[in-house]
Amino acid sequence: DAKTTQPPSMDCAEGRAANLPCNHSTISGNEYVYWYRQIHSQGPQYIIHGLKNNETNEMASLIITEDRKSSTLILPHATLRDTAVYYCIVGSAGKSTFGDGTTLTVKP
Amino acid sequence: KAGVTQTPRYLIKTRGQQVTLSCSPISGHRSVSWYQQTPGQGLQFLFEYFSETQRNKGNFPGRFSGRQFSNSRSEMNVSTLELGDSALYLCASSFPTAHGYTFGSGTRLTVV
């Protein structure tokens, strides 16, 4: 599975959009990009996934660059409850080691 | 619907002992994966099971083993416990063709 690189931490003001980047320059053509988040002491929660096209669901939007070497998770209106560690994974969450992720802190 | 259930939630064991952790996946889910989470190493993949067969295995010593039963429930076993095995052990399940995995709340193992 391809490795991913994420910034260790980010802050976001409540109500504003949170944009979390992820680099995955060694991604293979058939590998998906997955995003999960983990709120303190709970198991990770699946957010969204994508292959080539941008994706949106009730939780977030996923923007994947045309060369597929990077992606951005967008939380359109961040709330305090979105404070968590966000993980970007390439391949399959069922067999991938999660990196250190990005700790997103949403501030009032 | 019921989520992924892991038992027990907390466990304290002595170095050298062995431990068995249990995971009941969401009804209908046949893929089960196990992870170890520690502050220093993050969330590391242990193994994945599908239809009672181990499909993938992470880079862990042979002291870590697992199995899956015909009802998709899974167990993992750690023998000859070491202090470094203290961690949160997470189980996740999924439909075979689905993309998102659902995680349980984990079992917190402390080795003393």
Short mmCIF file of N, CA and C in Angstrom, two decimals, chain B residues 33-101:
data_model
loop_
_atom_site.label_atom_id
_atom_site.label_comp_id
_atom_site.label_asym_id
_atom_site.label_seq_id
_atom_site.Cartn_x
_atom_site.Cartn_y
_atom_site.Cartn_z
N SER B 33 -10.88 -7.08 10.71
CA SER B 33 -9.47 -6.71 10.83
C SER B 33 -9.17 -6.31 12.26
N TRP B 34 -7.93 -6.50 12.65
CA TRP B 34 -7.47 -6.15 14.00
C TRP B 34 -6.33 -5.16 13.90
N TYR B 35 -6.33 -4.21 14.86
CA TYR B 35 -5.30 -3.19 14.92
C TYR B 35 -4.79 -3.04 16.35
N GLN B 36 -3.54 -2.63 16.46
CA GLN B 36 -2.96 -2.27 17.75
C GLN B 36 -2.67 -0.77 17.72
N GLN B 37 -3.08 -0.07 18.76
CA GLN B 37 -2.81 1.36 18.83
C GLN B 37 -2.05 1.69 20.11
N THR B 38 -0.88 2.26 19.93
CA THR B 38 -0.06 2.73 21.05
C THR B 38 0.32 4.17 20.80
N PRO B 39 0.65 4.91 21.86
CA PRO B 39 1.01 6.32 21.67
C PRO B 39 2.23 6.50 20.77
N GLY B 40 3.18 5.59 20.87
CA GLY B 40 4.41 5.78 20.11
C GLY B 40 4.34 5.27 18.68
N GLN B 41 3.55 4.24 18.42
CA GLN B 41 3.52 3.59 17.11
C GLN B 41 2.26 3.86 16.31
N GLY B 42 1.31 4.55 16.89
CA GLY B 42 0.09 4.83 16.13
C GLY B 42 -0.78 3.61 15.98
N LEU B 43 -1.55 3.59 14.90
CA LEU B 43 -2.53 2.53 14.66
C LEU B 43 -1.92 1.56 13.66
N GLN B 44 -1.54 0.38 14.15
CA GLN B 44 -0.85 -0.59 13.30
C GLN B 44 -1.71 -1.80 13.00
N PHE B 45 -1.69 -2.22 11.75
CA PHE B 45 -2.49 -3.35 11.27
C PHE B 45 -1.90 -4.66 11.77
N LEU B 46 -2.74 -5.49 12.34
CA LEU B 46 -2.32 -6.81 12.82
C LEU B 46 -2.64 -7.90 11.80
N PHE B 47 -3.92 -8.13 11.56
CA PHE B 47 -4.34 -9.12 10.56
C PHE B 47 -5.78 -8.88 10.13
N GLU B 48 -6.11 -9.49 8.98
CA GLU B 48 -7.44 -9.39 8.41
C GLU B 48 -7.96 -10.78 8.10
N TYR B 49 -9.22 -11.01 8.43
CA TYR B 49 -9.86 -12.29 8.17
C TYR B 49 -11.09 -12.12 7.30
N PHE B 50 -11.32 -13.11 6.46
CA PHE B 50 -12.53 -13.17 5.64
C PHE B 50 -12.91 -14.64 5.50
N SER B 51 -14.15 -14.93 5.82
CA SER B 51 -14.64 -16.32 5.72
C SER B 51 -13.69 -17.31 6.37
N GLU B 52 -13.30 -17.01 7.59
CA GLU B 52 -12.47 -17.88 8.44
C GLU B 52 -11.03 -18.03 7.95
N THR B 53 -10.64 -17.26 6.96
CA THR B 53 -9.28 -17.34 6.42
C THR B 53 -8.55 -16.02 6.64
N GLN B 54 -7.30 -16.14 7.07
CA GLN B 54 -6.50 -14.94 7.22
C GLN B 54 -6.05 -14.48 5.84
N ARG B 55 -6.43 -13.25 5.47
CA ARG B 55 -6.11 -12.76 4.13
C ARG B 55 -4.83 -11.93 4.11
N ASN B 56 -4.63 -11.18 5.18
CA ASN B 56 -3.46 -10.33 5.26
C ASN B 56 -2.94 -10.31 6.68
N LYS B 57 -1.64 -10.09 6.81
CA LYS B 57 -1.03 -10.06 8.13
C LYS B 57 -0.04 -8.92 8.18
N GLY B 58 -0.05 -8.20 9.28
CA GLY B 58 0.89 -7.12 9.47
C GLY B 58 2.21 -7.64 10.01
N ASN B 59 3.09 -6.71 10.32
CA ASN B 59 4.44 -7.07 10.74
C ASN B 59 4.51 -7.20 12.26
N PHE B 60 3.95 -8.26 12.77
CA PHE B 60 3.97 -8.53 14.21
C PHE B 60 4.54 -9.92 14.44
N PRO B 61 5.14 -10.14 15.62
CA PRO B 61 5.71 -11.47 15.91
C PRO B 61 4.65 -12.54 16.02
N GLY B 62 5.09 -13.78 15.98
CA GLY B 62 4.19 -14.92 16.00
C GLY B 62 3.39 -15.04 17.29
N ARG B 63 3.77 -14.28 18.32
CA ARG B 63 3.00 -14.31 19.57
C ARG B 63 1.59 -13.78 19.36
N PHE B 64 1.41 -13.04 18.30
CA PHE B 64 0.10 -12.49 17.98
C PHE B 64 -0.58 -13.41 16.96
N SER B 65 -1.73 -13.89 17.29
CA SER B 65 -2.45 -14.77 16.38
C SER B 65 -3.93 -14.46 16.45
N GLY B 66 -4.65 -14.97 15.48
CA GLY B 66 -6.08 -14.72 15.46
C GLY B 66 -6.81 -15.83 14.76
N ARG B 67 -8.11 -15.74 14.82
CA ARG B 67 -8.93 -16.68 14.06
C ARG B 67 -10.31 -16.08 13.87
N GLN B 68 -11.03 -16.64 12.91
CA GLN B 68 -12.39 -16.20 12.67
C GLN B 68 -13.28 -17.42 12.60
N PHE B 69 -14.44 -17.30 13.19
CA PHE B 69 -15.37 -18.42 13.24
C PHE B 69 -16.39 -18.32 12.10
N SER B 70 -17.17 -19.38 11.95
CA SER B 70 -18.13 -19.44 10.83
C SER B 70 -19.19 -18.35 10.93
N ASN B 71 -19.43 -17.84 12.12
CA ASN B 71 -20.42 -16.74 12.26
C ASN B 71 -19.75 -15.37 12.14
N SER B 72 -18.52 -15.35 11.68
CA SER B 72 -17.71 -14.15 11.44
C SER B 72 -17.11 -13.53 12.70
N ARG B 73 -17.51 -14.02 13.86
CA ARG B 73 -16.88 -13.52 15.08
C ARG B 73 -15.40 -13.86 15.04
N SER B 74 -14.60 -13.00 15.65
CA SER B 74 -13.16 -13.20 15.58
C SER B 74 -12.55 -13.08 16.97
N GLU B 75 -11.45 -13.74 17.15
CA GLU B 75 -10.67 -13.64 18.37
C GLU B 75 -9.21 -13.40 17.99
N MET B 76 -8.52 -12.67 18.85
CA MET B 76 -7.08 -12.58 18.70
C MET B 76 -6.43 -12.99 20.02
N ASN B 77 -5.29 -13.59 19.91
CA ASN B 77 -4.59 -14.10 21.07
C ASN B 77 -3.17 -13.55 21.09
N VAL B 78 -2.74 -13.17 22.27
CA VAL B 78 -1.34 -12.76 22.43
C VAL B 78 -0.75 -13.63 23.52
N SER B 79 0.29 -14.35 23.19
CA SER B 79 0.94 -15.23 24.16
C SER B 79 2.19 -14.55 24.72
N THR B 80 2.63 -15.05 25.85
CA THR B 80 3.85 -14.56 26.49
C THR B 80 3.90 -13.02 26.46
N LEU B 81 2.93 -12.44 27.14
CA LEU B 81 2.78 -11.00 27.10
C LEU B 81 4.03 -10.26 27.56
N GLU B 82 4.29 -9.14 26.88
CA GLU B 82 5.39 -8.26 27.24
C GLU B 82 4.81 -6.89 27.60
N LEU B 83 5.60 -6.12 28.35
CA LEU B 83 5.12 -4.80 28.75
C LEU B 83 4.72 -3.96 27.54
N GLY B 84 5.45 -4.11 26.45
CA GLY B 84 5.20 -3.34 25.24
C GLY B 84 3.92 -3.71 24.52
N ASP B 85 3.26 -4.77 24.97
CA ASP B 85 1.99 -5.16 24.36
C ASP B 85 0.83 -4.34 24.92
N SER B 86 1.11 -3.54 25.93
CA SER B 86 0.08 -2.67 26.47
C SER B 86 -0.38 -1.72 25.38
N ALA B 87 -1.66 -1.74 25.09
CA ALA B 87 -2.17 -0.96 23.95
C ALA B 87 -3.68 -1.04 23.91
N LEU B 88 -4.24 -0.24 23.01
CA LEU B 88 -5.65 -0.36 22.67
C LEU B 88 -5.75 -1.25 21.45
N TYR B 89 -6.48 -2.34 21.54
CA TYR B 89 -6.65 -3.26 20.43
C TYR B 89 -8.02 -3.04 19.81
N LEU B 90 -8.01 -2.71 18.54
CA LEU B 90 -9.24 -2.36 17.83
C LEU B 90 -9.58 -3.41 16.79
N CYS B 91 -10.85 -3.65 16.66
CA CYS B 91 -11.37 -4.56 15.66
C CYS B 91 -12.25 -3.75 14.71
N ALA B 92 -12.23 -4.10 13.43
CA ALA B 92 -13.08 -3.41 12.45
C ALA B 92 -13.70 -4.44 11.53
N SER B 93 -14.91 -4.18 11.08
CA SER B 93 -15.57 -5.13 10.19
C SER B 93 -16.17 -4.42 8.98
N SER B 94 -16.42 -5.20 7.94
CA SER B 94 -16.96 -4.64 6.70
C SER B 94 -17.63 -5.73 5.89
N PHE B 95 -18.54 -5.31 4.99
CA PHE B 95 -19.03 -6.22 3.96
C PHE B 95 -17.86 -6.52 3.03
N PRO B 96 -17.86 -7.67 2.39
CA PRO B 96 -16.73 -8.01 1.52
C PRO B 96 -16.45 -7.00 0.41
N THR B 97 -17.49 -6.43 -0.15
CA THR B 97 -17.26 -5.53 -1.29
C THR B 97 -17.38 -4.06 -0.91
N ALA B 98 -17.56 -3.81 0.36
CA ALA B 98 -17.73 -2.41 0.79
C ALA B 98 -16.38 -1.75 0.99
N HIS B 99 -16.40 -0.46 1.05
CA HIS B 99 -15.16 0.29 1.23
C HIS B 99 -14.92 0.71 2.67
N GLY B 100 -15.96 1.11 3.36
CA GLY B 100 -15.75 1.62 4.70
C GLY B 100 -15.78 0.53 5.75
N TYR B 101 -14.85 0.57 6.67
CA TYR B 101 -14.82 -0.35 7.78
C TYR B 101 -15.42 0.34 9.01
#
